[in-house]
């Protein structure tokens, strides 16, 4: 069996998406690994162990499993403290591999921290390295200078981009940014969009979904995602303030992060606190609910209850949320940035807003809320537009170069000479 080591150090694919750092990358690694496993590949996903109550090895469907490795404290730590524990992560991984007599034919890394690990193992094992970043430091800094991504991260990304055998990106935009900002060779980059679970995310009766969530006939906007400044929820709150005179009972549901705390208790997430203060300042508490993170099984109900799913991000390399909303037949209004530009086709399955200003978003959202015919037209095209993104198709697309590269590879545990 062709066995692949997936490296996903800083966040476990079993973590609940929408809380802290867990989001699209976790969903991606979990679903892709399941699908590759189904296709007969052996997939071992290595991640940092943060909770001793979770067993070291957790199966993930056919031939795929998650392996937790000791590296630093057995608890969650901020992402920017993970780098110092990477050498221990490598030692734990090698020990596990030796004890279990495992041989890998390929390394597939996710995010720069994992790319660093896979870059070193590539030299030891003499196997190809397929790297995917999900986000790039230089792109985040450009999209929102306050992100302040470290030089260490950006330099490491440069090294990974120069040394990996294949770079997987999820959109043409990410490819051209990787070439212009990091000097990547275009022919080392493979563009494969992210997938969406078309069975789980499907259209339901919208009125029934609204009733289920107690929304009655209110016009409903939906935000889904990690609660962090790059996602731009603050812009959406300004939009609600601008539109609530025009639309009686307008309601915005914010899914992700923690639910609003009971009165008198401050929420833990700093960004959530900032947003809650903004809600008070704007006087829109009646129109906004911070629902907290919702399990993926229940998300289709929310996507279906919403008239519009809004993605006001400063940057997105893809946006699984937009793909999931479209799969449910819900039009998307999104910033015209990054991978959203290949997913949302303006006036076909949603609307793209070129200016990240509350007024520009308010104009487009108001247009769509007023125009039922346009909404129905976009909703009809929405699901069809993501048909090619089923996970089995995406895994086949990704699986091909993995097969091809791994075929030639022999994991011979070369001794590590020199530094990477
Ligand atoms: N998500 C979820 N529950 C939530 C919020 C988010 O399951 O309460 C999932 C969402 O369904 C999507 C992922 O988290 O699959 C977010 O991915 P996306 O690519 O939109 O954003 P990223 O986290 O990669 O920035």
CSV table of C-alpha atoms in Angstrom, one decimal, residues 150-396:
chain,number,residue,atom,x,y,z
A,150,UNK,CA,6.8,37.4,11.2
A,151,UNK,CA,9.9,37.5,9.1
A,152,UNK,CA,10.7,34.0,10.3
A,153,UNK,CA,7.4,32.7,8.8
A,154,UNK,CA,7.9,34.5,5.5
A,155,UNK,CA,11.6,33.3,5.2
A,156,UNK,CA,10.5,29.8,6.0
A,157,UNK,CA,7.8,29.9,3.3
A,158,UNK,CA,10.4,31.1,0.8
A,159,UNK,CA,12.6,28.0,1.6
A,160,UNK,CA,9.7,25.6,1.4
A,161,UNK,CA,8.6,27.1,-1.9
A,162,UNK,CA,12.1,26.7,-3.3
A,163,UNK,CA,12.6,23.2,-2.1
A,164,UNK,CA,9.2,21.4,-2.2
A,165,UNK,CA,8.5,19.1,-5.2
A,166,UNK,CA,5.0,20.2,-5.8
A,167,UNK,CA,3.1,23.3,-4.4
A,168,UNK,CA,-0.7,22.9,-4.2
A,169,UNK,CA,-2.7,26.1,-4.2
A,170,UNK,CA,-6.5,26.4,-4.3
A,171,UNK,CA,-6.9,29.2,-6.8
A,172,UNK,CA,-5.3,30.9,-9.8
A,173,UNK,CA,-5.0,34.0,-7.7
A,174,UNK,CA,-2.9,32.2,-5.1
A,175,UNK,CA,-0.7,30.8,-7.8
A,176,UNK,CA,0.1,34.2,-9.3
A,177,UNK,CA,0.7,35.7,-5.8
A,178,UNK,CA,3.1,32.8,-5.0
A,179,UNK,CA,5.0,33.5,-8.2
A,180,UNK,CA,5.2,37.3,-7.8
A,181,UNK,CA,5.7,37.5,-4.0
A,182,UNK,CA,7.8,34.4,-3.4
A,183,UNK,CA,9.5,33.7,-6.8
A,184,UNK,CA,7.8,30.3,-7.1
A,185,UNK,CA,8.4,28.4,-10.4
A,186,UNK,CA,5.0,28.3,-12.1
A,187,UNK,CA,5.4,24.7,-13.3
A,188,UNK,CA,6.0,23.5,-9.7
A,189,UNK,CA,2.5,24.8,-8.7
A,190,UNK,CA,-0.7,22.8,-9.1
A,191,UNK,CA,-4.0,24.5,-8.8
A,192,UNK,CA,-6.6,22.3,-7.2
A,193,UNK,CA,-9.7,23.9,-5.6
A,194,UNK,CA,-10.8,22.9,-2.2
A,195,UNK,CA,-13.7,20.4,-2.0
A,196,UNK,CA,-17.2,20.6,-0.5
A,197,UNK,CA,-19.3,17.8,0.9
A,198,UNK,CA,-22.2,17.9,-1.6
A,199,UNK,CA,-24.3,15.3,0.4
A,200,UNK,CA,-24.1,17.2,3.6
A,201,UNK,CA,-24.5,20.7,2.1
A,202,UNK,CA,-27.6,20.7,0.0
A,203,UNK,CA,-30.7,22.9,-0.5
A,204,UNK,CA,-33.6,22.6,2.0
A,205,UNK,CA,-36.9,24.4,2.2
A,206,UNK,CA,-35.8,28.0,3.1
A,207,UNK,CA,-39.0,29.0,5.0
A,208,UNK,CA,-38.9,25.7,7.0
A,209,UNK,CA,-35.2,26.3,7.8
A,210,UNK,CA,-36.0,29.9,9.0
A,211,UNK,CA,-38.9,28.6,11.1
A,212,UNK,CA,-36.6,26.0,12.7
A,213,UNK,CA,-34.2,28.7,13.7
A,214,UNK,CA,-37.0,31.0,15.0
A,215,UNK,CA,-36.3,33.6,12.3
A,216,UNK,CA,-39.9,33.6,11.0
A,217,UNK,CA,-40.0,35.9,7.9
A,218,UNK,CA,-37.0,38.1,8.8
A,219,UNK,CA,-34.5,38.9,6.1
A,220,UNK,CA,-31.4,36.9,7.3
A,221,UNK,CA,-27.7,37.5,6.7
A,222,UNK,CA,-25.2,34.8,7.7
A,223,UNK,CA,-21.5,34.9,8.6
A,224,UNK,CA,-19.7,31.6,9.2
A,225,UNK,CA,-16.0,31.4,10.2
A,226,UNK,CA,-13.3,31.8,12.7
A,227,UNK,CA,-13.6,35.0,14.6
A,228,UNK,CA,-10.5,37.0,13.7
A,229,UNK,CA,-9.9,40.4,12.2
A,230,UNK,CA,-9.0,39.1,8.8
A,231,UNK,CA,-12.5,37.9,8.4
A,232,UNK,CA,-14.0,41.4,8.5
A,233,UNK,CA,-17.1,40.8,10.7
A,234,UNK,CA,-16.7,44.4,11.8
A,235,UNK,CA,-17.6,45.6,8.3
A,236,UNK,CA,-20.7,43.4,8.4
A,237,UNK,CA,-21.9,45.0,11.6
A,238,UNK,CA,-21.6,48.5,10.0
A,239,UNK,CA,-23.7,47.1,7.1
A,240,UNK,CA,-26.4,46.0,9.5
A,241,UNK,CA,-26.4,49.4,11.1
A,242,UNK,CA,-26.8,51.0,7.7
A,243,UNK,CA,-29.6,48.7,6.5
A,244,UNK,CA,-31.8,48.1,9.5
A,245,UNK,CA,-33.9,51.2,8.8
A,246,UNK,CA,-34.7,49.9,5.3
A,247,UNK,CA,-35.4,46.3,6.3
A,248,UNK,CA,-37.6,45.7,9.3
A,249,UNK,CA,-36.4,42.7,11.4
A,250,UNK,CA,-33.1,42.4,9.5
A,251,UNK,CA,-31.1,39.7,11.3
A,252,UNK,CA,-27.4,38.8,11.1
A,253,UNK,CA,-26.3,35.4,12.5
A,254,UNK,CA,-22.6,35.2,13.3
A,255,UNK,CA,-21.5,31.5,13.5
A,256,UNK,CA,-18.0,30.7,14.9
A,257,UNK,CA,-16.0,31.4,18.1
A,258,UNK,CA,-17.9,31.3,21.4
A,259,UNK,CA,-21.5,32.1,21.8
A,260,UNK,CA,-22.3,35.4,23.6
A,261,UNK,CA,-21.5,34.9,27.3
A,262,UNK,CA,-24.2,35.3,29.9
A,263,UNK,CA,-24.7,38.9,31.1
A,264,UNK,CA,-21.9,40.0,33.3
A,265,UNK,CA,-19.3,37.5,31.9
A,266,UNK,CA,-16.8,38.8,29.4
A,267,UNK,CA,-16.1,36.5,26.4
A,268,UNK,CA,-12.6,35.1,26.1
A,269,UNK,CA,-11.8,35.9,22.5
A,270,UNK,CA,-10.5,39.5,22.2
A,271,UNK,CA,-11.9,39.9,18.7
A,272,UNK,CA,-15.4,38.8,19.8
A,273,UNK,CA,-15.2,41.3,22.7
A,274,UNK,CA,-14.3,44.0,20.2
A,275,UNK,CA,-17.3,43.0,18.0
A,276,UNK,CA,-19.7,42.9,20.9
A,277,UNK,CA,-18.6,46.4,21.9
A,278,UNK,CA,-19.2,47.5,18.3
A,279,UNK,CA,-22.7,46.1,18.4
A,280,UNK,CA,-23.5,48.1,21.6
A,281,UNK,CA,-22.0,51.2,20.1
A,282,UNK,CA,-24.0,50.9,16.9
A,283,UNK,CA,-27.2,50.0,18.8
A,284,UNK,CA,-27.8,46.9,16.7
A,285,UNK,CA,-28.0,44.3,19.5
A,286,UNK,CA,-31.6,43.4,18.4
A,287,UNK,CA,-30.4,42.6,14.9
A,288,UNK,CA,-27.3,40.5,15.6
A,289,UNK,CA,-26.8,37.1,17.3
A,290,UNK,CA,-23.4,35.7,18.1
A,291,UNK,CA,-24.4,32.0,18.0
A,292,UNK,CA,-21.0,30.5,18.6
A,293,UNK,CA,-19.4,27.6,16.7
A,294,UNK,CA,-21.9,25.2,15.1
A,295,UNK,CA,-21.1,21.6,14.3
A,296,UNK,CA,-20.8,20.9,10.6
A,297,UNK,CA,-23.8,18.5,10.7
A,298,UNK,CA,-26.1,21.4,11.7
A,299,UNK,CA,-24.6,24.0,9.4
A,300,UNK,CA,-26.8,23.2,6.4
A,301,UNK,CA,-29.8,24.4,8.4
A,302,UNK,CA,-28.2,27.8,8.9
A,303,UNK,CA,-27.0,28.2,5.3
A,304,UNK,CA,-30.5,27.4,4.1
A,305,UNK,CA,-32.3,29.7,6.5
A,306,UNK,CA,-30.1,32.6,5.3
A,307,UNK,CA,-31.1,34.8,2.4
A,308,UNK,CA,-27.5,35.7,1.8
A,309,UNK,CA,-24.2,34.4,3.1
A,310,UNK,CA,-21.7,37.2,3.4
A,311,UNK,CA,-18.0,36.7,3.2
A,312,UNK,CA,-16.5,40.2,3.9
A,313,UNK,CA,-12.9,38.9,4.4
A,314,UNK,CA,-9.8,41.0,3.8
A,315,UNK,CA,-8.3,37.9,2.2
A,316,UNK,CA,-9.3,34.3,1.5
A,317,UNK,CA,-7.1,31.7,-0.3
A,318,UNK,CA,-10.3,29.9,-1.1
A,319,UNK,CA,-13.3,30.0,1.4
A,320,UNK,CA,-14.9,26.7,2.2
A,321,UNK,CA,-17.8,28.7,3.7
A,322,UNK,CA,-18.6,30.3,0.4
A,323,UNK,CA,-18.5,26.8,-1.3
A,324,UNK,CA,-20.8,25.3,1.4
A,325,UNK,CA,-23.3,28.2,1.1
A,326,UNK,CA,-23.4,27.8,-2.7
A,327,UNK,CA,-23.8,24.0,-2.3
A,328,UNK,CA,-26.9,24.8,-0.2
A,329,UNK,CA,-28.2,27.1,-3.0
A,330,UNK,CA,-27.6,30.3,-1.0
A,331,UNK,CA,-26.2,33.3,-2.9
A,332,UNK,CA,-23.0,34.7,-1.6
A,333,UNK,CA,-22.0,38.3,-1.3
A,334,UNK,CA,-18.2,38.4,-1.0
A,335,UNK,CA,-15.2,40.7,-1.1
A,336,UNK,CA,-13.5,40.5,-4.4
A,337,UNK,CA,-10.2,39.1,-3.0
A,338,UNK,CA,-8.1,36.0,-3.4
A,339,UNK,CA,-9.8,32.6,-4.2
A,340,UNK,CA,-13.3,34.1,-3.7
A,341,UNK,CA,-12.9,35.5,-7.2
A,342,UNK,CA,-12.8,32.0,-8.8
A,343,UNK,CA,-15.6,30.7,-6.6
A,344,UNK,CA,-18.1,33.5,-6.7
A,345,UNK,CA,-19.0,34.6,-10.2
A,346,UNK,CA,-20.5,38.1,-10.1
A,347,UNK,CA,-24.3,38.1,-10.9
A,348,UNK,CA,-24.2,34.3,-11.6
A,349,UNK,CA,-24.1,32.6,-8.2
A,350,UNK,CA,-23.5,35.7,-6.0
A,351,UNK,CA,-22.1,39.2,-6.0
A,352,UNK,CA,-18.5,40.3,-5.7
A,353,UNK,CA,-17.8,43.6,-4.0
A,354,UNK,CA,-14.6,45.3,-5.2
A,355,UNK,CA,-14.4,47.9,-2.4
A,356,UNK,CA,-14.1,46.6,1.2
A,357,UNK,CA,-16.3,49.4,2.5
A,358,UNK,CA,-19.6,49.1,4.5
A,359,UNK,CA,-21.4,51.3,2.0
A,360,UNK,CA,-20.4,49.1,-1.0
A,361,UNK,CA,-21.5,45.9,0.8
A,362,UNK,CA,-24.7,47.6,2.0
A,363,UNK,CA,-25.6,48.6,-1.6
A,364,UNK,CA,-25.1,45.1,-3.0
A,365,UNK,CA,-26.9,43.4,0.0
A,366,UNK,CA,-29.8,45.8,-0.2
A,367,UNK,CA,-30.1,45.2,-4.0
A,368,UNK,CA,-30.2,41.5,-3.4
A,369,UNK,CA,-32.6,41.6,-0.5
A,370,UNK,CA,-35.1,43.8,-2.5
A,371,UNK,CA,-34.9,41.7,-5.7
A,372,UNK,CA,-36.4,38.3,-5.1
A,373,UNK,CA,-36.1,37.4,-8.8
A,374,UNK,CA,-32.3,38.1,-8.8
A,375,UNK,CA,-32.0,36.1,-5.5
A,376,UNK,CA,-33.8,33.1,-7.1
A,377,UNK,CA,-31.7,33.4,-10.2
A,378,UNK,CA,-28.4,33.3,-8.2
A,379,UNK,CA,-29.7,30.5,-5.9
A,380,UNK,CA,-30.5,28.4,-9.0
A,381,UNK,CA,-27.0,28.7,-10.3
A,382,UNK,CA,-25.3,28.4,-6.9
A,383,UNK,CA,-25.4,24.6,-6.3
A,384,UNK,CA,-24.5,23.7,-9.9
A,385,UNK,CA,-21.5,26.0,-9.7
A,386,UNK,CA,-19.9,23.8,-7.1
A,387,UNK,CA,-20.8,20.4,-8.6
A,388,UNK,CA,-17.1,19.9,-9.7
A,389,UNK,CA,-15.9,20.4,-6.1
A,390,UNK,CA,-17.2,17.1,-4.6
A,391,UNK,CA,-14.4,15.6,-2.4
A,392,UNK,CA,-14.0,12.5,-4.6
A,393,UNK,CA,-13.3,14.6,-7.7
A,394,UNK,CA,-10.8,16.8,-5.7
A,395,UNK,CA,-9.1,13.8,-4.2
A,396,UNK,CA,-8.6,12.3,-7.6
